[in-house]
Coordinates of C-alpha atoms in Angstrom, one line a residue:
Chain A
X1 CA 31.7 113.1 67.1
X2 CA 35.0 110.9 66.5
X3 CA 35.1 107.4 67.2
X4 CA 38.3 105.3 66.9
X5 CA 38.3 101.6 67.9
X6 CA 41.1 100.1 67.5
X7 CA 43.0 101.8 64.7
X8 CA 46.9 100.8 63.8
X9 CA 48.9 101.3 60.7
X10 CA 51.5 99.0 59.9
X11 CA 54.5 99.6 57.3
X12 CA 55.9 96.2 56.1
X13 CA 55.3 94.6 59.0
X14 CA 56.2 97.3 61.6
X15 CA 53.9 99.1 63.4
X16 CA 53.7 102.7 63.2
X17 CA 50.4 102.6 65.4
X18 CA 48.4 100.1 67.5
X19 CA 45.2 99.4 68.9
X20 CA 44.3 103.6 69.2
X21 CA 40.9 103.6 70.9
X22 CA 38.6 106.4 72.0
X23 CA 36.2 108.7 71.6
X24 CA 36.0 113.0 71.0
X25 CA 32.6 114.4 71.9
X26 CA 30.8 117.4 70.6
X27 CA 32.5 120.6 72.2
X28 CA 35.6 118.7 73.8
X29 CA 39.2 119.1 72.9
X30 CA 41.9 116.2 73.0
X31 CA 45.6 116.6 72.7
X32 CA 47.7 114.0 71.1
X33 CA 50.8 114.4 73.1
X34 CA 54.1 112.6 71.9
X35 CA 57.8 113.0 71.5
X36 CA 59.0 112.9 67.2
X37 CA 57.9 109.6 65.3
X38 CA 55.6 108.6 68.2
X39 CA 52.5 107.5 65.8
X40 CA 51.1 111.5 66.1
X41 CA 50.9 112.4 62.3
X42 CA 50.2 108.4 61.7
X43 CA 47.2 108.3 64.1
X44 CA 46.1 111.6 62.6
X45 CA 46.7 111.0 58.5
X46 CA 44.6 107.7 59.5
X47 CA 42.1 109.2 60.9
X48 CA 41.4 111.4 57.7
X49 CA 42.0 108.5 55.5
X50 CA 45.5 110.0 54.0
X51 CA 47.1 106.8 55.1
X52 CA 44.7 103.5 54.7
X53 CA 44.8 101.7 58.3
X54 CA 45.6 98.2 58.4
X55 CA 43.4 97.9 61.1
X56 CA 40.5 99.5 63.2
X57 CA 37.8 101.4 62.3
X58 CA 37.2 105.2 62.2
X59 CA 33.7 106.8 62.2
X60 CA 33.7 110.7 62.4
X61 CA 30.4 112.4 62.3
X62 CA 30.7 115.2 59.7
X63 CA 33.6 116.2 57.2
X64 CA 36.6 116.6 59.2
X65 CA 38.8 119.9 58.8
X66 CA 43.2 119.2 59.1
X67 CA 45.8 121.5 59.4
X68 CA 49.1 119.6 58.4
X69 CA 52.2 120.2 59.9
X70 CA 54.0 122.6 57.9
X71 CA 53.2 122.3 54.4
X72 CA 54.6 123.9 51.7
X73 CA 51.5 126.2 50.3
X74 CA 51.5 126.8 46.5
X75 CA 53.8 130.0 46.1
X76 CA 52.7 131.7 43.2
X77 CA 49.2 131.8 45.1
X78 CA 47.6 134.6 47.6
X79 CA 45.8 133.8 50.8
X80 CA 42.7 134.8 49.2
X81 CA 42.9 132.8 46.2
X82 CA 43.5 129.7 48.7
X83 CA 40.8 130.1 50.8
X84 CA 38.5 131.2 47.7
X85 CA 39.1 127.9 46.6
X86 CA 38.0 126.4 49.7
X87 CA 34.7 128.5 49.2
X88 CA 34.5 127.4 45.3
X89 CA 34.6 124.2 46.2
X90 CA 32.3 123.7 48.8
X91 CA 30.1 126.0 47.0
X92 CA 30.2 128.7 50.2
X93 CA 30.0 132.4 49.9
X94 CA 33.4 133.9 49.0
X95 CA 33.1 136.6 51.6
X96 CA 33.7 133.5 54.3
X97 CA 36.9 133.8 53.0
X98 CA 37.8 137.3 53.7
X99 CA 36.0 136.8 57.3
X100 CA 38.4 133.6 57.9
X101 CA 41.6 135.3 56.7
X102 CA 40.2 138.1 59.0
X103 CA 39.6 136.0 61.9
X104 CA 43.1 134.0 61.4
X105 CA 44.7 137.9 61.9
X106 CA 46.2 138.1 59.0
X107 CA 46.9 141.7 57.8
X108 CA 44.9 142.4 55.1
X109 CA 47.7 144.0 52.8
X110 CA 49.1 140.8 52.9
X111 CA 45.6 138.8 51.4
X112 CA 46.4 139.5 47.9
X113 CA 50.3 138.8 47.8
X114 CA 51.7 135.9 46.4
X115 CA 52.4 133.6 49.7
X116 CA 56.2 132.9 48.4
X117 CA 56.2 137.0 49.9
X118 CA 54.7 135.7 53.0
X119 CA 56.3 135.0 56.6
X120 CA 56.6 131.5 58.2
X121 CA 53.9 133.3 60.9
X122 CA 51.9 134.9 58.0
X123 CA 51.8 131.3 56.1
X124 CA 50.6 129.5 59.6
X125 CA 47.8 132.0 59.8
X126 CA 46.4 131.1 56.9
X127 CA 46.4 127.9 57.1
X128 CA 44.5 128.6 60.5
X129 CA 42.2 130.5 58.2
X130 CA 41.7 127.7 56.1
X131 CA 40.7 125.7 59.3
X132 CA 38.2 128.6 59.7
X133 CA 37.1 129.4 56.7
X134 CA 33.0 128.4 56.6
X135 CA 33.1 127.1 60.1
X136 CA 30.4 124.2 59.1
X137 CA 33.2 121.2 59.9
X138 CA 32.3 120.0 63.4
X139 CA 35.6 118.0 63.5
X140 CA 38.8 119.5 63.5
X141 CA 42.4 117.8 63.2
X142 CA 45.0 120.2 64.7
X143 CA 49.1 118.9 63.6
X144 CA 50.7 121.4 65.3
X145 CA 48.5 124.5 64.4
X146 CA 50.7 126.6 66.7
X147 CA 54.2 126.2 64.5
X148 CA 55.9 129.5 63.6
X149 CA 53.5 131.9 65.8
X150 CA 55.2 134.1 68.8
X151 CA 53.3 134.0 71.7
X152 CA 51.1 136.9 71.2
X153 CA 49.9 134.8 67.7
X154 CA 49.5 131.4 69.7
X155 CA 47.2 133.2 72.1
X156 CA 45.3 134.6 69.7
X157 CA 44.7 131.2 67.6
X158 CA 44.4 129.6 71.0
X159 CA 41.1 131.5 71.6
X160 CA 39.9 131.1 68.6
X161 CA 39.5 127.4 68.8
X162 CA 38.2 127.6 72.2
X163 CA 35.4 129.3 70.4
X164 CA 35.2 126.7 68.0
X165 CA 35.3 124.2 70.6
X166 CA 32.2 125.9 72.4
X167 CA 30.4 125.7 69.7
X168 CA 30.5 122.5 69.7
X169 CA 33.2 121.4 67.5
X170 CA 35.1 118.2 68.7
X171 CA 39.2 118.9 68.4
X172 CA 42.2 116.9 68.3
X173 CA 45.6 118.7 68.4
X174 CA 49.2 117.4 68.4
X175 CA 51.8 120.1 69.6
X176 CA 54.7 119.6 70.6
X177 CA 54.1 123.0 73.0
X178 CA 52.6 120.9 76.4
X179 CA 50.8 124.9 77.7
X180 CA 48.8 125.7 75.0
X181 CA 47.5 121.8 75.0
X182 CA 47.0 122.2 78.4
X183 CA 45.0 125.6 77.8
X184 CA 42.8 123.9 75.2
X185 CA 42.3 120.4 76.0
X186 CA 40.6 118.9 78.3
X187 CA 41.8 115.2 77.7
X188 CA 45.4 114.4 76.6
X189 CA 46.9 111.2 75.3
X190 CA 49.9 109.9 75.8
X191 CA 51.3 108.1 72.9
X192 CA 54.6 106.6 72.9
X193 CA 55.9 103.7 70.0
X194 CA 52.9 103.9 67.7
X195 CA 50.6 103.0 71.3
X196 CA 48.7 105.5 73.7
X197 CA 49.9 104.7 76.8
X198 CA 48.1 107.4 79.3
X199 CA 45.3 109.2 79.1
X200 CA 45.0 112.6 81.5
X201 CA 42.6 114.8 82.5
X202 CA 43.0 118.3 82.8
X203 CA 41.2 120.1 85.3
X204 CA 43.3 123.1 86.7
X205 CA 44.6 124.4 82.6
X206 CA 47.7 125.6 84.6
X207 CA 51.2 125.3 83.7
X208 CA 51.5 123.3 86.9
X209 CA 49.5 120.8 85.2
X210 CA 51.8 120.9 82.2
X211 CA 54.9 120.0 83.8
X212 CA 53.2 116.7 85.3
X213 CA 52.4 115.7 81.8
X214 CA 56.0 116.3 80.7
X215 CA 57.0 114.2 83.6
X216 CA 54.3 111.5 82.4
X217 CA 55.8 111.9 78.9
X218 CA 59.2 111.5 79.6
X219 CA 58.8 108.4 81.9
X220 CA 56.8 106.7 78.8
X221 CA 60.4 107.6 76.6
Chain B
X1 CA 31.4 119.6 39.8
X2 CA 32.2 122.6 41.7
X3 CA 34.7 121.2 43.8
X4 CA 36.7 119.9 40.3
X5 CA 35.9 123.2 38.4
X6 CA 37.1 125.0 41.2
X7 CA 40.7 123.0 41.6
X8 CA 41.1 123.3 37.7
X9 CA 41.0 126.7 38.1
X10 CA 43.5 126.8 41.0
X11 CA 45.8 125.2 39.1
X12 CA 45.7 127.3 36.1
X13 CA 46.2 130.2 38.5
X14 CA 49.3 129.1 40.3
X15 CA 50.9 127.5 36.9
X16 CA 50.1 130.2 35.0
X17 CA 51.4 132.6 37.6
X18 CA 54.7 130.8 37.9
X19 CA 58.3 132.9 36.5
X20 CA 59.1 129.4 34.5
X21 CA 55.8 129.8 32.7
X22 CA 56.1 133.1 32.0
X23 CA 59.2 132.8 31.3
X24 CA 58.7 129.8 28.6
X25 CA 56.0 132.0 27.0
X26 CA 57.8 134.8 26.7
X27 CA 60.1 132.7 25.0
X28 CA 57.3 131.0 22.9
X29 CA 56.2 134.6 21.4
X30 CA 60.0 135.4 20.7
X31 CA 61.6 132.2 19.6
X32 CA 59.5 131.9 15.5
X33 CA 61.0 135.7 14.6
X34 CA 64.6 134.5 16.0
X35 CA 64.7 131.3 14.1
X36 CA 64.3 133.5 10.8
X37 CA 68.4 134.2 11.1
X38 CA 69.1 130.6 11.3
X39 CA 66.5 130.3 8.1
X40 CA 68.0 132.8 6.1
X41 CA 71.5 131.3 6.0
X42 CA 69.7 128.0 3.8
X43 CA 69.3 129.1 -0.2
X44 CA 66.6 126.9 -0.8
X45 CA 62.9 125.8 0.0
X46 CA 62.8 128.8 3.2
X47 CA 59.1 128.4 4.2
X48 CA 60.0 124.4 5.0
X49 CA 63.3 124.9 6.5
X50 CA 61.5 127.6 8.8
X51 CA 58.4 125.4 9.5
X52 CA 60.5 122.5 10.3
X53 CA 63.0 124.7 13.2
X54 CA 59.4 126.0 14.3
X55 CA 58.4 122.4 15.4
X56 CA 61.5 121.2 16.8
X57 CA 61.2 124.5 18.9
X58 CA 57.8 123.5 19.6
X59 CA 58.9 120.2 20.7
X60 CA 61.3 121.6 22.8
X61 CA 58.9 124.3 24.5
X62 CA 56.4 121.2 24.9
X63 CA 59.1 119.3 26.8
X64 CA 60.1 122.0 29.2
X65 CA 56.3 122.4 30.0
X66 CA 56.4 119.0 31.0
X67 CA 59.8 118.8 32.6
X68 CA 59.8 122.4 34.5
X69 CA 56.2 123.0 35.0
X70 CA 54.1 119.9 34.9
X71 CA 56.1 117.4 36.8
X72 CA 57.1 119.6 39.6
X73 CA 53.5 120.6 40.2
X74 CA 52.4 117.1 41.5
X75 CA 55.9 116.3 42.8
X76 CA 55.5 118.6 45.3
X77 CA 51.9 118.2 45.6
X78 CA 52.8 114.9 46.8
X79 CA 55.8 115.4 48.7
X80 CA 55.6 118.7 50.3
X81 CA 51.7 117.4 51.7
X82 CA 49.5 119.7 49.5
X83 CA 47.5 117.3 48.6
X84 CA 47.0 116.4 52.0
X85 CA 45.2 120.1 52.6
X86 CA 43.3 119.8 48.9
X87 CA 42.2 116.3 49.4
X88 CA 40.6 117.6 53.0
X89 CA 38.7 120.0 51.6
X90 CA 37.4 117.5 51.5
X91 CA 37.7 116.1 47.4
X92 CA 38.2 112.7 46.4
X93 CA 41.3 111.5 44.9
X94 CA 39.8 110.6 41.7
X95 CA 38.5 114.1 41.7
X96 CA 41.6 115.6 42.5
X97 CA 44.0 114.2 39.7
X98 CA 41.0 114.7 37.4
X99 CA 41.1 118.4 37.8
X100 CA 45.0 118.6 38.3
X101 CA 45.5 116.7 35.0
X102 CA 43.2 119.2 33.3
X103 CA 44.5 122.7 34.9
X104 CA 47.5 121.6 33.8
X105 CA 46.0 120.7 30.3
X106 CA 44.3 124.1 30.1
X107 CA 47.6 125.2 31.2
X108 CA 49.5 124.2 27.8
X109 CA 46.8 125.8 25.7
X110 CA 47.7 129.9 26.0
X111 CA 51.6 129.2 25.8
X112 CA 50.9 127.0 22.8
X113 CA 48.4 129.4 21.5
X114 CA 50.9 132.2 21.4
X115 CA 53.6 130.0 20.3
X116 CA 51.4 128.8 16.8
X117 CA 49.7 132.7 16.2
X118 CA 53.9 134.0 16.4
X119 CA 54.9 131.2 14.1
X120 CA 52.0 131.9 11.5
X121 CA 52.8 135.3 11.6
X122 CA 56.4 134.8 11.1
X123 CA 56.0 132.1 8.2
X124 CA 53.8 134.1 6.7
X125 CA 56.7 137.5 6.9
X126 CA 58.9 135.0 5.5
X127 CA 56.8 134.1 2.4
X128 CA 56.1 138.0 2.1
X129 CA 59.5 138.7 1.8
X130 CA 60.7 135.6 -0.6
X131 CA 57.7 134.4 -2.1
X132 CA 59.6 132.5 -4.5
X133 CA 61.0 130.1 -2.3
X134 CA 58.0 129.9 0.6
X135 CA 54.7 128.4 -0.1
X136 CA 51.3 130.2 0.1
X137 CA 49.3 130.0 2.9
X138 CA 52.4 128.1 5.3
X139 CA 51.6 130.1 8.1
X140 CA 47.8 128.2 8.2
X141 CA 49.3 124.7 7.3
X142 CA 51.9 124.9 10.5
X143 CA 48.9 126.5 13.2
X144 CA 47.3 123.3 12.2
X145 CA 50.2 120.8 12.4
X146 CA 51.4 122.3 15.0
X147 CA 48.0 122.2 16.9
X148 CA 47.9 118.4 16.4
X149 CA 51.4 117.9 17.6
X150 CA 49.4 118.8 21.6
X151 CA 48.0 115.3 20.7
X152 CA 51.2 113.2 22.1
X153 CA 52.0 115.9 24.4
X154 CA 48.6 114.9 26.0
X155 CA 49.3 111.5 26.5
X156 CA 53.1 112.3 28.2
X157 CA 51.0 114.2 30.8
X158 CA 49.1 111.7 31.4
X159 CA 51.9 109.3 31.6
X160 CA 53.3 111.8 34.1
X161 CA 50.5 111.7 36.5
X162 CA 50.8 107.8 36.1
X163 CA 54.5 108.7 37.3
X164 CA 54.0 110.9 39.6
X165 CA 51.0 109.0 41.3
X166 CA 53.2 106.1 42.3
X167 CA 56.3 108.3 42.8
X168 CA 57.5 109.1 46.4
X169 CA 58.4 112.6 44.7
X170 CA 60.1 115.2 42.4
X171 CA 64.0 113.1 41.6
X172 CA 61.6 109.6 41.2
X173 CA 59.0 111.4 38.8
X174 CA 61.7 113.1 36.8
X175 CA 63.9 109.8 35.9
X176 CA 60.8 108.0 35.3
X177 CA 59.1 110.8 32.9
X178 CA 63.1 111.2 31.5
X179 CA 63.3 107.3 30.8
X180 CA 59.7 107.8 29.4
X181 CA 60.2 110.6 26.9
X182 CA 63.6 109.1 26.0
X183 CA 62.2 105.6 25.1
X184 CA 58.8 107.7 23.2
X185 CA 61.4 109.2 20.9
X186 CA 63.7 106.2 20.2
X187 CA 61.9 103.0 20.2
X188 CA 59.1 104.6 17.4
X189 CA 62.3 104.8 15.1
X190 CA 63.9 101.2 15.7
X191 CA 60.5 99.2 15.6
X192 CA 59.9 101.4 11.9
X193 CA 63.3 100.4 10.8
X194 CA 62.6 96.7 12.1
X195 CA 59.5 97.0 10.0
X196 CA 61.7 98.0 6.3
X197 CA 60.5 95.3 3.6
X198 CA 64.5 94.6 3.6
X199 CA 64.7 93.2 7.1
X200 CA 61.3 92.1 7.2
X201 CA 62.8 89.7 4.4
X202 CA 65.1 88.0 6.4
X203 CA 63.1 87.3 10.0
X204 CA 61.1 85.0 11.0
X205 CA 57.4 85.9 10.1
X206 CA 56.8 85.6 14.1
X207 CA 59.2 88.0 14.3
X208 CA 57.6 90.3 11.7
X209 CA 54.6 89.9 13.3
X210 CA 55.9 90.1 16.7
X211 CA 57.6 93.7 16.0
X212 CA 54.4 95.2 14.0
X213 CA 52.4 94.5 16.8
X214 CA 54.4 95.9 19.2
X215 CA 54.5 99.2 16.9
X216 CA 50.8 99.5 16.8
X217 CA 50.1 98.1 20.8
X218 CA 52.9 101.1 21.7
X219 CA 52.0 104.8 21.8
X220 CA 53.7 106.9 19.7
X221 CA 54.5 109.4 21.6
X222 CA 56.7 111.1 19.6
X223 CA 54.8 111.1 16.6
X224 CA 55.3 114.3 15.1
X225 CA 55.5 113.0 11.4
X226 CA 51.7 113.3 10.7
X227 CA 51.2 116.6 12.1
X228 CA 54.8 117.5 10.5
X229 CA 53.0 116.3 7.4
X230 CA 50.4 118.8 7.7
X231 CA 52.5 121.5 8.6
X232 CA 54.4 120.7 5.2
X233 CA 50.4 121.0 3.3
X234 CA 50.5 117.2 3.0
X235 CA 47.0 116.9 5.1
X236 CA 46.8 113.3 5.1
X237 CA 43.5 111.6 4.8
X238 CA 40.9 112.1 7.3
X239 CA 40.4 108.5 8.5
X240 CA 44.7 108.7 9.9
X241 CA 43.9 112.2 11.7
X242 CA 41.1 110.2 13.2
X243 CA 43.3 107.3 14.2
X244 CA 46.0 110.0 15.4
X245 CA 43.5 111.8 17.3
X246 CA 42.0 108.7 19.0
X247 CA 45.0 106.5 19.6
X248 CA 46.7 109.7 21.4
X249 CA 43.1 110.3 23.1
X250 CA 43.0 106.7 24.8
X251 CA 46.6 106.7 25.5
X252 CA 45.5 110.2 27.8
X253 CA 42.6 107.8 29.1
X254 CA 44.2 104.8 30.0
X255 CA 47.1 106.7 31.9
X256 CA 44.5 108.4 33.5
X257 CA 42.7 105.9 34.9
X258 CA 45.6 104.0 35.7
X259 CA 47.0 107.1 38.0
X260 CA 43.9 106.9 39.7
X261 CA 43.9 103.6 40.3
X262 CA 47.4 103.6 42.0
X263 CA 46.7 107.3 43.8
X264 CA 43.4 105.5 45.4
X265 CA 45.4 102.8 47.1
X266 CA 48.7 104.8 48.0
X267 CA 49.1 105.8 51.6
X268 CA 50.1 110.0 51.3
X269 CA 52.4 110.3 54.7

């Protein structure tokens, strides 16, 4: 599903990212784990073709779907004018988009108003909706998809891309939030000065297993 | 097409949903019936007086479409990762300034619309009331000047996508689109000037030559004397509208292309 052999990004001669390698299959979730201006968001933006890699080679088997890290969503917009867009434009049915804004749990009072009226919580949910919406991508880039929600939210979201991940979706998520990676994933990388360092398997999901990897994390620091 | 029609009308929706556009249209409807006070202090030739405040005011609502509106649209596109979520959609870049440029186009037209339909009805109050000094039919001649005057207006957007393409984001775009609209209004000016038979007779011909290229290679952005002309009932002949029309037209183009050019290449972090 996502291939990556030997990706790296370089900014005037400094290297944001080097030599990434390896492989997402169909139905598997990987976390991208990495303390701020590790390469995350640089291995991720290159992955989508956002930033043009200076080296290495990306192949991804179908159109890939991104949440960003917190972007600014067009104010004067609704969630359901954003997601119909999404529908318009891959020619979809525009009820997918009430169905994602529903599945995202977005309150549907809140579908038609303008998203500058919206909460930081209500804005992540759609944007989790717009991950949704159509559910035909079979890739999916996660930048902190958990930013903003309360536990009871991140639970919720959590669940719904284990569904998307048994369906056979592959996933790749940065988070800064080492639990829910650990819930989701079943591979994380550890990626430290632009280079992943460690990869992990999770077996036991527990939170046991997410203080080893904090332990990993902070010894590669 | 769908994924262009479909961003074109996205960004028609949120521009045209915004309290600046609103605002500047609200203004566009009210400003022709105010600038009857500052007409009615001048004695003669009303209906000109008038037509000529009208299109500085149109200038000036054209501007702050481009300054308030247009620029901060793909300045925050750009810097606050917007693009990053309309490009995944997925939609190639080349698509995606394509159908920005043109919501934003389509944009201009209602404001501008209801900006020329107040000003006809006003000029044509004004030559109601003082026939004598207002000229039949004004109303018609400025709805057509004034229409042509979107011409130059076109080709500043599409410099500010240029901008904007290559900017990192809203205080870059700005002083590059300030220096650009500056340097549309004066240079036109100084290169006519240099072009007087009086200086012309005491250059070098190179020089001559030289200078009168330069003022036909240029865009003349500011070039509100023809359509001023037909908003005075001078319609020039059609061969110049023509020229107007076409030199404004690839000046859109070229900027165009040349935004898509960069915005293909530029890494969006």
């Amino acid at each position: 599903m996502i291939h990556i052999e030997g990706l790296g990004k370089s900014y005037g001669g400094q290297w944001a990212l080097r030599h990434a390698s390896f492989q997402i299959r169909s139905g598997e979730a990987v976390g991208l784990l990495g303390a701020n201006g590790a390469g995350k968001s640089t291995l991720i933006k290159s992955m989508l073709g956002l930033l043009k890699p200076t080296e290495g080679t990306v192949t991804l088997a179908s159109d890939a779907v991104y949440l960003p890290e917190q972007p600014q969503l067009p104010e004067t917009l609704s969630p359901l004018a954003m997601l119909r867009f999404k529908c318009r434009a891959r020619g979809w049915a525009q009820t997918q988009a009430e169905t994602a804004l529903h599945e995202a749990g977005l309150a549907q009072q809140a579908w038609n108003r303008p998203l500058r009226q919206c909460s930081k919580g209500m804005r992540q949910r759609v944007l989790i909706a717009w991950c949704l919406c159509g559910g035909h991508e079979k890739v999916m880039l996660l930048d902190e998809p958990m930013s903003g929600l309360d536990a009871l939210g991140r639970a919720e979201v959590l669940s719904l891309f284990k569904q998307r991940r048994e369906s056979g979706a592959a996933i790749m998520m940065c988070s800064h939030i080492v639990p829910d990676m650990v819930r989701l994933c079943s591979r994380i990388l550890l990626i430290s000065g632009g280079v992943i360092r460690e990869e992990v398997t999770i077996r036991e999901h527990s939170l046991s297993e997410a203080e080893i990897l904090e332990k990993k994390l902070a010894r590669w620091q | 097409m769908n994924d262009i029609a479909a961003l074109i009308r996205l960004t028609l929706r949120e521009l045209l949903h915004q309290r600046a556009y609103i605002l500047l249209t609200a203004v566009a409807l009210l400003i022709p019936w105010l600038l009857i006070i500052p007409m009615s202090l001048f004695l003669i030739d009303l209906g000109k007086v008038l037509s000529d405040m009208l299109f500085a005011a149109e200038h000036v609502l054209l501007s702050c479409f481009l300054f308030f509106i247009a620029a901060p649209l793909m300045a925050r596109d750009i810097e606050q990762k917007v693009c990053h979520l309309l490009l995944t959609v997925p939609l190639k870049r080349s698509r995606y300034i394509i159908a920005r440029f043109g919501g934003t186009a389509l944009a201009i037209l209602p404001m501008l619309l209801l900006f020329l339909l107040s000003s006809c009805a006003a000029l044509e109050v004004v030559a109601h009331f003082w026939p004598v000094y207002v000229k039949a039919g004004i109303g018609l001649s400025f709805l057509l000047g004034g229409g042509m005057l979107l011409l130059p207006y076109l080709s500043l957007l599409g410099l500010l996508y240029l901008i904007s393409t290559a900017s990192s984001g809203g205080a870059e775009t700005l002083v590059f689109l300030l220096s650009a609209w500056l340097l549309s209004w004066s240079v036109p000016p100084v290169l006519a000037a240099l072009q007087q038979p009086e200086v012309n007779a005491k250059i070098p011909d190179w020089i001559s030559a030289l200078i009168t290229a330069i003022d036909h290679i240029l865009p003349h952005l500011s070039s509100g004397r023809l359509a001023l002309d037909i908003a005075h009932q001078h319609i020039p002949p059609g061969i110049q509208l023509g020229a107007y029309t076409l030199e404004h037209l690839a000046y859109m183009l070229i900027t165009l292309i040349l935004a898509i050019m960069i915005f293909e290449r530029r890494d969006l972090t």
